[in-house]
Coordinates of C-alpha atoms in Angstrom, one line a residue:
M24 CA 33.1 0.7 -67.6
I25 CA 35.9 3.4 -67.4
A26 CA 37.0 3.7 -64.0
S27 CA 36.3 7.3 -62.2
R28 CA 36.6 8.3 -58.9
R29 CA 32.4 9.1 -59.2
S30 CA 32.0 5.5 -60.4
F31 CA 34.4 3.9 -57.6
L32 CA 33.3 4.8 -54.3
M33 CA 36.6 4.7 -52.3
G34 CA 35.1 4.4 -48.7
A35 CA 36.9 7.5 -47.2
A36 CA 34.0 8.2 -45.3
A37 CA 33.2 4.6 -43.9
L38 CA 37.0 5.3 -42.1
S39 CA 36.5 8.6 -41.1
A40 CA 32.8 7.6 -39.5
A41 CA 34.3 4.7 -37.2
V42 CA 37.3 5.6 -35.2
V43 CA 35.9 5.6 -31.8
T44 CA 36.8 2.6 -30.2
P45 CA 39.9 2.6 -28.2
E46 CA 42.6 -0.2 -28.3
T47 CA 42.8 -3.2 -26.2
V48 CA 45.5 -5.2 -24.8
R49 CA 44.7 -8.7 -23.7
A50 CA 44.9 -9.0 -19.9
M51 CA 46.2 -12.4 -19.8
A52 CA 48.8 -11.8 -22.5
A53 CA 50.3 -9.3 -20.3
L54 CA 50.9 -11.4 -17.7
Q55 CA 53.2 -13.8 -19.7
A56 CA 56.6 -13.0 -20.7
A57 CA 57.4 -11.3 -24.2
A58 CA 57.6 -14.7 -26.8
P59 CA 61.1 -15.0 -28.3
W60 CA 60.2 -14.0 -31.5
A61 CA 59.6 -10.6 -30.5
L62 CA 62.0 -8.9 -32.4
A63 CA 59.9 -9.6 -35.5
T64 CA 57.6 -6.5 -34.5
A65 CA 59.8 -4.4 -32.7
D66 CA 59.6 -0.9 -33.1
V67 CA 62.4 1.3 -35.1
E68 CA 62.6 4.6 -33.8
A69 CA 64.4 6.4 -36.6
D70 CA 65.4 6.1 -40.3
I71 CA 69.1 3.7 -40.6
A72 CA 71.8 5.4 -42.0
P73 CA 73.7 3.6 -44.8
R74 CA 76.0 1.1 -43.0
A75 CA 78.3 -1.8 -44.3
M76 CA 77.3 -5.5 -43.5
R77 CA 79.7 -8.1 -42.6
L78 CA 80.5 -11.1 -44.5
V79 CA 80.0 -13.9 -41.7
H80 CA 79.2 -16.8 -43.8
G81 CA 81.0 -18.4 -46.8
R82 CA 82.2 -16.6 -49.9
A83 CA 80.2 -14.1 -52.3
P84 CA 79.1 -15.2 -55.2
A85 CA 80.7 -14.3 -58.4
G86 CA 78.5 -11.6 -60.5
L87 CA 75.7 -11.2 -57.8
T88 CA 75.1 -7.6 -58.0
G89 CA 71.9 -5.6 -57.6
T90 CA 69.5 -4.3 -55.0
L91 CA 67.2 -6.0 -52.9
F92 CA 64.2 -3.6 -51.9
R93 CA 61.8 -4.7 -49.3
N94 CA 58.8 -3.3 -47.5
G95 CA 57.1 -3.9 -44.3
P96 CA 56.0 -2.2 -40.8
A97 CA 58.5 -1.0 -38.7
K98 CA 56.6 1.3 -36.0
F99 CA 53.5 0.0 -33.9
R100 CA 53.9 1.5 -30.6
R101 CA 53.3 5.3 -29.3
P102 CA 52.7 6.5 -25.7
G103 CA 49.1 7.8 -26.5
G104 CA 47.9 4.8 -28.4
S105 CA 49.7 1.9 -30.3
A106 CA 48.8 -0.5 -33.5
T107 CA 47.3 -3.8 -32.7
H108 CA 47.4 -5.6 -36.0
W109 CA 50.9 -6.6 -37.7
F110 CA 49.5 -5.0 -40.7
D111 CA 49.1 -1.5 -39.2
G112 CA 52.5 -0.7 -38.7
D113 CA 54.3 2.5 -40.5
G114 CA 56.3 1.2 -43.6
M115 CA 59.6 1.3 -43.5
M116 CA 61.7 1.2 -47.0
R117 CA 64.8 -1.4 -46.7
A118 CA 67.5 -1.4 -49.6
F119 CA 70.3 -4.5 -49.4
R120 CA 72.8 -3.0 -51.8
I121 CA 75.1 -5.8 -53.1
N122 CA 78.3 -4.9 -55.3
D123 CA 81.5 -7.1 -55.7
G124 CA 80.9 -8.8 -52.8
E125 CA 80.1 -5.9 -50.3
V126 CA 76.7 -5.6 -49.0
T127 CA 75.3 -1.9 -47.4
L128 CA 72.0 -1.6 -45.9
D129 CA 69.9 1.8 -45.7
A130 CA 66.1 2.0 -44.7
R131 CA 63.9 5.0 -44.3
F132 CA 60.3 5.4 -43.1
A133 CA 57.6 6.6 -45.7
D134 CA 57.2 10.1 -45.2
T135 CA 52.9 9.5 -45.2
P136 CA 50.5 12.1 -44.1
K137 CA 49.6 9.2 -41.5
R138 CA 53.0 9.2 -40.0
R139 CA 53.5 12.9 -39.7
W140 CA 50.1 13.2 -37.7
E141 CA 50.7 10.5 -35.4
S142 CA 54.4 11.7 -34.9
E143 CA 52.9 15.1 -33.9
L144 CA 50.3 13.4 -31.6
D145 CA 52.6 10.8 -30.4
A146 CA 49.8 8.9 -31.0
V147 CA 48.8 5.9 -33.4
V148 CA 45.3 7.1 -34.1
T149 CA 44.4 6.2 -37.9
P150 CA 42.1 3.0 -38.6
G151 CA 43.6 0.2 -40.5
F152 CA 43.1 -3.6 -41.3
G153 CA 43.2 -4.7 -37.9
T154 CA 43.5 -1.2 -35.8
A155 CA 40.6 0.6 -34.8
G156 CA 41.8 4.2 -34.5
D157 CA 40.1 7.0 -32.5
A158 CA 38.7 10.4 -32.9
R159 CA 42.1 11.9 -33.3
A160 CA 42.6 10.3 -37.0
R161 CA 42.6 12.5 -39.9
V162 CA 41.2 10.4 -42.6
G163 CA 39.6 12.6 -45.3
S164 CA 40.8 10.2 -48.5
N165 CA 42.5 6.8 -48.6
D166 CA 46.0 8.0 -48.8
A167 CA 45.3 9.6 -45.3
A168 CA 45.3 6.3 -44.1
N169 CA 48.2 5.1 -46.2
A170 CA 50.6 3.2 -44.4
A171 CA 52.9 2.7 -47.7
N172 CA 54.1 -0.5 -45.8
T173 CA 53.5 -3.7 -47.8
A174 CA 55.1 -4.5 -51.1
V175 CA 57.3 -2.6 -53.6
M176 CA 57.3 -1.6 -57.4
L177 CA 60.2 -0.6 -59.4
A178 CA 59.8 2.5 -61.5
G179 CA 62.9 3.9 -63.3
D180 CA 65.3 5.7 -60.3
E181 CA 62.2 5.5 -57.9
V182 CA 60.5 2.1 -56.2
W183 CA 57.0 2.6 -55.5
A184 CA 55.9 1.3 -51.7
L185 CA 52.6 -0.1 -52.2
W186 CA 49.6 -0.8 -49.7
E187 CA 46.1 -2.3 -50.2
G188 CA 43.9 0.7 -50.4
G189 CA 45.4 3.9 -51.8
S190 CA 48.3 5.0 -54.1
P191 CA 51.6 4.2 -54.7
L192 CA 54.4 6.1 -52.9
A193 CA 57.1 6.9 -54.9
L194 CA 60.6 7.2 -52.9
S195 CA 63.8 7.7 -54.4
A196 CA 65.9 4.1 -55.2
A197 CA 69.3 6.3 -54.5
D198 CA 68.6 7.4 -51.0
L199 CA 64.9 6.1 -50.2
S200 CA 63.5 9.6 -49.8
T201 CA 60.0 10.2 -49.8
K202 CA 58.8 12.1 -52.9
R203 CA 55.0 12.1 -53.5
F204 CA 51.7 9.8 -54.2
V205 CA 51.5 8.6 -57.7
T206 CA 48.8 9.9 -59.2
L207 CA 48.2 7.7 -62.7
R208 CA 45.7 9.7 -64.0
D209 CA 44.0 13.0 -62.3
D210 CA 40.3 11.7 -62.2
L211 CA 42.0 8.2 -60.2
K212 CA 43.7 10.4 -57.5
G213 CA 43.6 8.0 -54.5
M214 CA 42.0 5.0 -56.1
P215 CA 43.1 2.1 -54.7
F216 CA 46.2 0.0 -56.2
Q217 CA 46.9 -3.0 -54.5
A218 CA 50.5 -4.6 -53.4
H219 CA 50.7 -7.5 -55.8
P220 CA 51.0 -6.2 -59.2
R221 CA 51.6 -8.7 -62.0
Y222 CA 54.1 -8.3 -65.1
D223 CA 53.8 -9.3 -69.0
P224 CA 57.1 -10.5 -70.6
D225 CA 57.0 -7.1 -72.7
G226 CA 56.6 -4.9 -69.1
T227 CA 53.2 -4.3 -69.1
V228 CA 52.0 -4.3 -65.6
W229 CA 48.4 -5.4 -64.5
N230 CA 46.8 -4.3 -60.9
I231 CA 43.4 -4.4 -59.4
G232 CA 42.0 -2.5 -56.5
L233 CA 39.1 -3.2 -54.9
N234 CA 35.7 -1.9 -53.5
G235 CA 33.2 -4.3 -52.2
D236 CA 31.9 -6.4 -55.2
K237 CA 33.8 -4.0 -57.8
A238 CA 37.6 -4.0 -58.5
I239 CA 39.6 -1.5 -61.0
V240 CA 41.8 -3.1 -63.2
W241 CA 44.7 -0.9 -63.7
R242 CA 47.0 -1.3 -66.8
L243 CA 50.1 0.4 -67.1
N244 CA 52.7 0.6 -69.7
A245 CA 56.2 -0.5 -69.3
D246 CA 57.6 2.9 -68.2
R247 CA 54.8 3.0 -65.6
S248 CA 52.2 5.4 -67.5
L249 CA 48.7 4.5 -67.4
N250 CA 47.3 2.4 -70.1
S251 CA 44.3 2.1 -69.3
A252 CA 41.5 1.6 -65.9
Q253 CA 38.2 0.1 -66.5
V254 CA 35.9 -1.0 -63.5
I255 CA 34.5 -4.7 -63.5
D256 CA 31.7 -6.2 -61.3
L257 CA 32.7 -9.0 -59.4
P258 CA 30.6 -12.2 -58.4
R259 CA 30.8 -11.4 -54.5
A260 CA 32.6 -9.1 -52.2
S261 CA 35.4 -11.0 -50.5
Y262 CA 38.4 -9.8 -48.9
M263 CA 41.9 -10.6 -51.2
H264 CA 45.6 -9.4 -50.8
D265 CA 46.7 -10.6 -54.1
F266 CA 46.0 -12.2 -57.5
T267 CA 47.2 -13.5 -60.6
A268 CA 47.7 -13.5 -64.2
S269 CA 48.6 -15.9 -66.7
A270 CA 49.9 -14.8 -70.6
R271 CA 46.3 -14.3 -71.4
H272 CA 44.0 -13.9 -68.2
L273 CA 43.6 -12.3 -64.9
I274 CA 42.9 -15.0 -62.1
I275 CA 40.6 -13.2 -58.9
V276 CA 40.5 -15.8 -56.3
L277 CA 37.4 -15.0 -54.0
Q278 CA 37.8 -16.9 -50.7
P279 CA 34.8 -17.1 -48.4
W280 CA 36.0 -14.3 -46.3
V281 CA 33.3 -11.9 -47.0
F282 CA 31.7 -8.6 -46.8
E283 CA 28.9 -8.3 -44.3
R284 CA 29.0 -5.1 -42.6
Q285 CA 30.2 -1.5 -42.3
G286 CA 32.9 -0.3 -39.5
M287 CA 36.4 -0.2 -38.9
P288 CA 38.9 -1.8 -38.4
F289 CA 38.8 -3.5 -41.8
A290 CA 39.0 -6.6 -41.0
S291 CA 36.0 -6.6 -39.0
R292 CA 33.6 -5.9 -42.1
F293 CA 34.4 -9.7 -43.3
A294 CA 33.0 -13.0 -41.9
W295 CA 34.6 -16.1 -42.3
K296 CA 31.7 -18.2 -44.5
P297 CA 33.1 -21.8 -45.9
E298 CA 30.1 -23.1 -46.4
L299 CA 30.1 -20.6 -49.7
G300 CA 33.5 -22.1 -50.9
T301 CA 35.7 -20.6 -53.0
Q302 CA 35.3 -18.9 -56.4
I303 CA 37.8 -18.1 -59.2
L304 CA 37.1 -15.5 -61.5
V305 CA 39.1 -15.9 -64.9
V306 CA 39.3 -12.7 -66.9
D307 CA 40.1 -12.2 -70.3
K308 CA 42.8 -9.5 -70.4
A309 CA 42.0 -8.5 -74.2
D310 CA 38.3 -8.1 -73.4
L311 CA 37.4 -7.7 -69.5
S312 CA 33.5 -8.6 -70.4
R313 CA 34.6 -11.9 -71.1
R314 CA 34.7 -13.8 -67.8
R315 CA 34.4 -17.6 -66.7
L316 CA 33.9 -18.9 -62.9
F317 CA 35.1 -21.8 -61.3
D318 CA 33.9 -23.4 -57.8
L319 CA 36.2 -24.7 -55.2
P320 CA 36.2 -26.1 -51.4
A321 CA 36.7 -23.3 -49.1
F322 CA 40.2 -22.1 -48.7
S323 CA 41.6 -18.9 -47.1
Y324 CA 45.2 -17.5 -48.5
F325 CA 47.0 -14.1 -48.9
H326 CA 49.5 -14.9 -51.5
L327 CA 49.5 -16.9 -54.9
G328 CA 52.2 -17.9 -57.4
D329 CA 52.3 -16.7 -61.2
A330 CA 49.6 -18.4 -63.4
W331 CA 50.5 -20.3 -66.8
E332 CA 48.3 -22.0 -69.2
D333 CA 49.3 -25.0 -71.6
A334 CA 48.0 -26.1 -74.9
S335 CA 44.9 -28.0 -73.5
G336 CA 43.8 -24.4 -72.2
A337 CA 44.1 -25.0 -68.7
I338 CA 45.3 -22.6 -66.3
R339 CA 47.5 -23.3 -63.3
F340 CA 48.9 -21.5 -60.1
D341 CA 49.7 -22.0 -57.0
V342 CA 48.8 -20.9 -53.5
A343 CA 49.7 -20.7 -50.2
A344 CA 46.4 -22.2 -49.0
G345 CA 45.0 -21.7 -45.4
K346 CA 42.5 -23.8 -43.5
D347 CA 40.6 -20.3 -42.0
V348 CA 41.4 -17.0 -41.1
A349 CA 42.5 -17.2 -37.5
F350 CA 45.9 -15.5 -38.1
A351 CA 44.5 -12.8 -40.2
V352 CA 42.0 -11.9 -37.2
D353 CA 43.9 -12.7 -34.3
G354 CA 47.3 -14.4 -34.9
A355 CA 48.6 -11.2 -36.2
R356 CA 47.4 -9.0 -33.4
V357 CA 49.4 -11.4 -30.9
L358 CA 52.6 -10.7 -32.9
V359 CA 52.4 -7.1 -32.1
E360 CA 51.4 -7.9 -28.1
Q361 CA 55.0 -9.8 -28.7
R362 CA 53.2 -12.6 -26.2
G363 CA 50.8 -15.3 -25.9
V364 CA 50.0 -17.9 -28.5
V365 CA 49.9 -17.0 -32.1
A366 CA 46.5 -18.2 -33.7
G367 CA 46.1 -20.0 -37.0
E368 CA 47.4 -23.1 -38.8
P369 CA 50.4 -22.7 -41.2
A370 CA 49.6 -22.3 -44.7
V371 CA 50.3 -25.2 -47.2
L372 CA 51.4 -25.1 -50.5
K373 CA 48.5 -26.2 -53.0
L374 CA 48.0 -26.0 -56.8
V375 CA 45.2 -24.9 -58.4
T376 CA 44.2 -26.2 -62.4
L377 CA 41.3 -24.5 -63.9
H378 CA 40.5 -27.2 -67.0
A379 CA 39.0 -25.5 -69.9
D380 CA 36.0 -27.7 -69.6
G381 CA 35.0 -25.8 -66.7
R382 CA 36.3 -27.9 -63.7
A383 CA 38.4 -26.9 -61.1
E384 CA 41.0 -29.0 -59.0
L385 CA 43.0 -28.1 -55.7
A386 CA 46.1 -30.7 -55.5
S387 CA 48.4 -30.2 -52.4
S388 CA 52.0 -30.6 -52.3
G389 CA 51.9 -31.4 -48.5
V390 CA 54.6 -28.8 -47.6
I391 CA 54.3 -25.7 -45.2
A392 CA 54.8 -22.7 -47.1
E393 CA 54.0 -19.1 -47.3
F394 CA 55.3 -16.1 -49.9
P395 CA 55.4 -17.9 -52.9
R396 CA 57.6 -16.4 -55.4
S397 CA 58.9 -17.4 -58.9
D398 CA 61.4 -16.5 -61.6
P399 CA 60.3 -13.5 -62.7
R400 CA 61.3 -14.0 -66.2
R401 CA 58.8 -16.6 -66.4
A402 CA 55.7 -14.1 -65.2
G403 CA 52.9 -15.6 -66.8
L404 CA 54.6 -18.6 -68.5
R405 CA 55.0 -22.1 -68.0
R406 CA 57.7 -22.9 -65.0
R407 CA 58.1 -25.8 -62.4
L408 CA 59.6 -24.1 -59.5
T409 CA 58.1 -22.1 -56.7
V410 CA 60.2 -20.8 -53.9
H411 CA 58.9 -20.1 -50.6
T412 CA 59.5 -19.6 -47.1
A413 CA 59.3 -22.7 -44.6
G414 CA 59.6 -24.1 -40.8
E415 CA 56.9 -22.5 -39.5
R416 CA 55.3 -24.6 -36.6
P417 CA 52.5 -24.1 -33.8
D418 CA 55.2 -22.8 -30.9
Q419 CA 57.2 -21.0 -34.2
P420 CA 54.8 -18.4 -36.0
L421 CA 57.2 -17.4 -38.4
P422 CA 59.2 -19.1 -40.8
S423 CA 62.7 -20.1 -39.7
G424 CA 63.7 -21.4 -43.7
I425 CA 63.3 -21.5 -46.8
A426 CA 62.4 -23.6 -49.7
T427 CA 62.0 -24.6 -53.3
W428 CA 59.0 -26.9 -54.8
D429 CA 59.4 -28.5 -58.2
W430 CA 55.6 -29.4 -59.4
D431 CA 57.5 -31.5 -62.2
S432 CA 59.0 -33.8 -59.8
G433 CA 57.3 -33.2 -56.2
R434 CA 60.2 -32.7 -54.9
S435 CA 61.3 -29.8 -51.8
D436 CA 64.3 -28.3 -51.6
A437 CA 64.3 -27.3 -48.1
F438 CA 67.0 -25.4 -45.4
T439 CA 65.7 -24.2 -42.1
F440 CA 67.9 -22.2 -39.6
G441 CA 66.4 -23.3 -36.4
D442 CA 64.5 -21.4 -33.7
A443 CA 67.3 -19.1 -33.6
Q444 CA 66.2 -17.5 -37.0
I445 CA 63.2 -15.6 -38.4
V446 CA 63.6 -16.0 -42.4
E447 CA 61.7 -13.5 -44.7
E448 CA 60.2 -13.8 -48.4
A449 CA 63.0 -15.3 -50.8
V450 CA 63.3 -13.4 -54.4
F451 CA 65.4 -14.8 -57.6
A452 CA 68.1 -13.4 -58.9
P453 CA 68.5 -14.9 -62.0
R454 CA 72.3 -16.4 -63.6
G455 CA 71.5 -18.4 -66.6
A456 CA 68.5 -19.9 -68.4
D457 CA 67.0 -22.2 -66.3
E458 CA 64.8 -21.4 -63.3
T459 CA 67.5 -23.6 -61.0
D460 CA 70.4 -21.4 -62.6
A461 CA 69.7 -18.1 -60.1
W462 CA 70.6 -16.9 -56.4
L463 CA 67.9 -17.0 -54.0
V464 CA 68.2 -13.8 -52.0
A465 CA 66.5 -13.3 -48.2
P466 CA 67.2 -11.4 -45.5
S467 CA 66.4 -12.6 -42.0
I468 CA 66.5 -12.0 -38.1
N469 CA 69.3 -13.2 -36.3
L470 CA 67.2 -13.8 -32.4
R471 CA 70.3 -14.8 -30.8
E472 CA 72.5 -12.1 -32.2
G473 CA 69.7 -9.7 -32.3
V474 CA 70.7 -8.5 -35.7
T475 CA 69.6 -8.6 -39.4
E476 CA 71.2 -10.8 -42.0
L477 CA 71.3 -11.1 -45.4
H478 CA 71.8 -14.5 -47.1
A479 CA 72.0 -16.2 -50.6
F480 CA 71.0 -19.8 -51.6
N481 CA 71.9 -21.7 -54.7
A482 CA 68.4 -22.3 -56.1
A483 CA 69.4 -25.4 -57.4
R484 CA 70.7 -26.3 -53.9
V485 CA 69.1 -24.7 -51.4
A486 CA 69.2 -27.7 -49.0
D487 CA 73.3 -26.9 -48.5
G488 CA 72.0 -23.7 -46.6
P489 CA 73.3 -20.4 -47.5
V490 CA 76.3 -19.9 -49.7
A491 CA 77.0 -16.2 -48.1
T492 CA 75.7 -14.7 -45.1
W493 CA 76.2 -10.9 -44.4
R494 CA 75.5 -9.5 -40.9
A495 CA 73.9 -5.9 -39.8
D496 CA 74.9 -4.2 -36.8
V497 CA 71.4 -3.6 -36.3
A498 CA 68.0 -5.4 -36.3
L499 CA 64.8 -4.1 -38.7
P500 CA 61.5 -6.2 -37.8
A501 CA 59.8 -8.7 -40.4
G502 CA 58.9 -7.1 -43.3
F503 CA 56.5 -8.3 -46.3
H504 CA 57.4 -8.0 -49.8
G505 CA 61.0 -7.2 -52.0
I506 CA 61.9 -7.0 -55.8
W507 CA 65.3 -7.4 -56.9
A508 CA 66.9 -5.0 -59.1
G509 CA 69.7 -6.3 -60.8

């Protein structure tokens, strides 16, 4: 089916019709002191002008030049009403610019219709993933609710701020100023374009957008122009934040967190039904009508690693697999409340193998992990290395370190800072041909100093700790996803 707005319901009516529930604050949590990790969801009140970061540890790696663009929520609370979920804060794009050993940091809010209206009201009124909103919301389209707060995509001299339910938002890569919502074709304006595109070695970009049991499959050319957009049917209406791809296939993981009712906030539409198990839909890139379906025991997830295929036709990919959706429903609310116990067990890094004969296997590494990433030059190709965040515990609900996992040797190479740091997703900055011949670049929040830091690790020796650390004079809240432009 060729995609059109008429053939793919965007759900704006459901957003605008269910915004009457006021925010609530847990009475018990209000009696407790702010958590030590409260800086992770602190509000930023204004854009961050460019400023130098100071080298406080090690020596700047020779040849490390480029920019780490990162996105994440940075404004949650207003006097007239606040966001009640981590995923619903106003998006702020960050740029860590590294040149000849010197690092600068700048950050700007995405200038969305949502942010402009709520700034005028001085209240968060727009419904979101876990925030109900109220009757003052202006939601006439998907992009009226677009927080532009989740991930980043490079597009020439622009960076695109990605969300889950609407269009990419184009910002200037030079100064992070907002330009426009991206319309890939006039009749597809405002269609969902999710936060985790996948890349072919030739620069082709694949992405999906969801509406219930249908998905729009986006295919973009290397210059970010539209190649095709096609709607496919899914076996179930399941919540998903990510999908993955091998050289020849798209892999859509349908966890048993399934659509059950209309209403807002968005997460309230879904019910966790582990008895359904997890389904994995494999779609041929060359012919989207050619599909295979695999079954696995139930697991929840937000993030998948890049997939690859071997000579036997088996498809493999990694997943930060969870036990249930307690964090998504309740834990991320506590993060914004900044006090209380964060619900949910940490995810574990696991490997999914889909055999050509229809069998599916799920093997655990045994290591706590989130935000799995790999060498971008191997997207869709065989690899052995996954980099991920590490160090989460029940009393430390956010990562305190990074690690790599070698799928060939079954070995972990990890470093943790301890309770004084919250570490964010790391990205590869490649140097040589091997996967380990790269720098891993990751920001953190130094809770003791109350500032943001940037670290560079040697991918071959992560356990040695950062080879260089730069420190800012401001603290930015924890972001979600980034990309390296080198």
